[in-house]
């Protein structure tokens, strides 16, 4: 039995009763966190393009809901639009060691299919856990070399989404192998778009969610797929990685709940900026520094941060600013935080932020790089205008499981995301919060629209 | 200006009036040839799965037609189902040096979009030419290393389909760059399925056509993509090839019509078997051999043939038999041909074919491998039962441009494909043949259903 078959056995056998209460609760929290991200991008480019595409190519109505506009459609197009919309504001969750953003691919597919199939809250939770557990392990398996070129959330996300929908469709282990085969052979997504600030990130998550859903539905109807898509001679590892670790695929199945290792995003920027941002914030608070006191900041980072962030020197768009280490640290230094509002108002046109940006550089650090991706260490060297050399360090960025967000903090983040979009009433926010906290009791998912 | 921009300039500027008459005529011929393949798979697994998926996820009706069942739907789902259906019987065209099957990805997307947009025959021809010209060059660019792991018709097919639909949407050169970016970042498809005889080949062509169409429609509505998806540091070449040849991307644009280099398939098997099949057939005819006279056949082949065909020892399905060199040569030796009917009736259960299969081996040949993929040379060494060593050789398999099919032969092939499916009357076949031969005059594409 290869690792893919072992993983499939686990997925097929997983029951809601097997989930520890902490896993169920954490899933509800991740779900609410995702919901906020999916709603925050309402009316923001390029999300309306996906909405119009769904209207043009899809049915006039259906059982699944497009969150940003409340319309109904088929599961496929709901997964597509919700997948696009939940990754735009860069506030969705991240699993460190897989460098996978699970929520933005798993929940759009799972919720769309669950609504279409008339499933319950516990069934959605079980399916989502399956998607997280499989996706995180496949991301870890594919390793760092994969992430250098490929956007793991796009590629691995296709399989994670397929697994979640497959669980809703009650696939058996043989079908899960086929489903992984059909999802894996659709896995795509290149980082090249980053240097142009192009819209592909939304395309990636949209397609990962929708393609994964397609793989699962076709599998349930009888489509077969490669039996060893992950490790085979012409499979994903062979084509898209040079440092795979097969043992990760089955690491702690049933005992290690990888879902609970997932981090929340506190800052509204690329997660690769967060460790340095927290380290700088801590240092400035400790030393009582203001941004004008700082002459130079060297962030000591892992290679992945340089690969993803190194392209952006002077950001041209708000989205690109979220991938600019200098801009993120400038917002932190000048405005004390790097939330959605700060990005909108200050990331491009604020002269003090721009001036601070030019003081920031990135440097590869052996300790930080060695710990990555398991741990995302934050290290900054600051030279003050009066000539002092100071050092800031954090070992767990805010939002990591050891430095997490409480339910109250998550509610607050959710309400801020909805306020940012400005389209939902407080009553609607309340309804969505309450429904998320009762997800384990819900007999249907009609509340989520 | 990088090569992608140069290619985009050419695509945006290409006009119907620029096409030589021979290109227009060849496009009509390729179109009819494709139509036959798309219809031949009616009711054959896994095509009904895609039909049901389109019905479940798509609109109840639309302006585009699903060929295998005559239903109407949106352009997206017509491209999906027609893309799946036209590659199943292994009779669709192939371009040698790119190892791309252009028809099965370009025409499904182009016809679906053209019908949806109310375009004319000449507009469909122009769009298809654009798709072929771009796709073939991108396939050549990505080289042999790409094809070792990735199914070029799936990956490059996504871009070819996107270009064809983009031309129908009248994209300008800037938009074509974006369109290639959005298509390239969706490009996926691994050969791993082959060893399991899984259904992924149909998934690949379905998704290439549909994903390419999606890229074009979203681009026309404003989606941006990577500006250098092909050659950029985190683009397709970086992630999916180790022997790219950038000069191929712009090779002879406007003077070399790569579309006219496309080969028709004569045998109903993987094209990698055709050179040896023709060489064996020629040898047997020349020497007056019968299959019982042959003790052993060594086919001298290029590496790509071993990569694709080497997995199948004893085929378990008709589709897998099409990738078995021994079975194909067995059909040729025992039954004189390897058409759809021979595969259905004799490829799995005929004892003489199975016995012949076991006499066949493949051997890498330096001359054949050196000529590939530009030329597909056929070389067989035959040991007869009475101890003679004989050699067969052909330099252009039947169907190659230098050894092509006449319109009468194409019509005959088309009618045989429809007869194989058994669902269409002769009058319907006539209508489709006549419409294809008048494609350059048609004001709409309503005849194609």
XYZ file of C-alpha atoms in Angstrom, chain B residues 9 14 23 78-79 144 198 208 267 281 321 332 376:
13
model
C 1.477 41.120 -31.105
C -3.637 38.373 -37.368
C -4.336 27.409 -44.467
C -19.755 22.894 -24.211
C -15.979 23.333 -24.274
C 11.023 17.099 -24.620
C -7.274 5.917 -15.695
C -7.642 22.464 -21.166
C -4.567 4.151 -36.949
C 2.779 -3.040 -42.601
C -4.534 -1.257 -25.782
C -1.730 -4.690 -38.027
C 8.618 10.481 -36.528
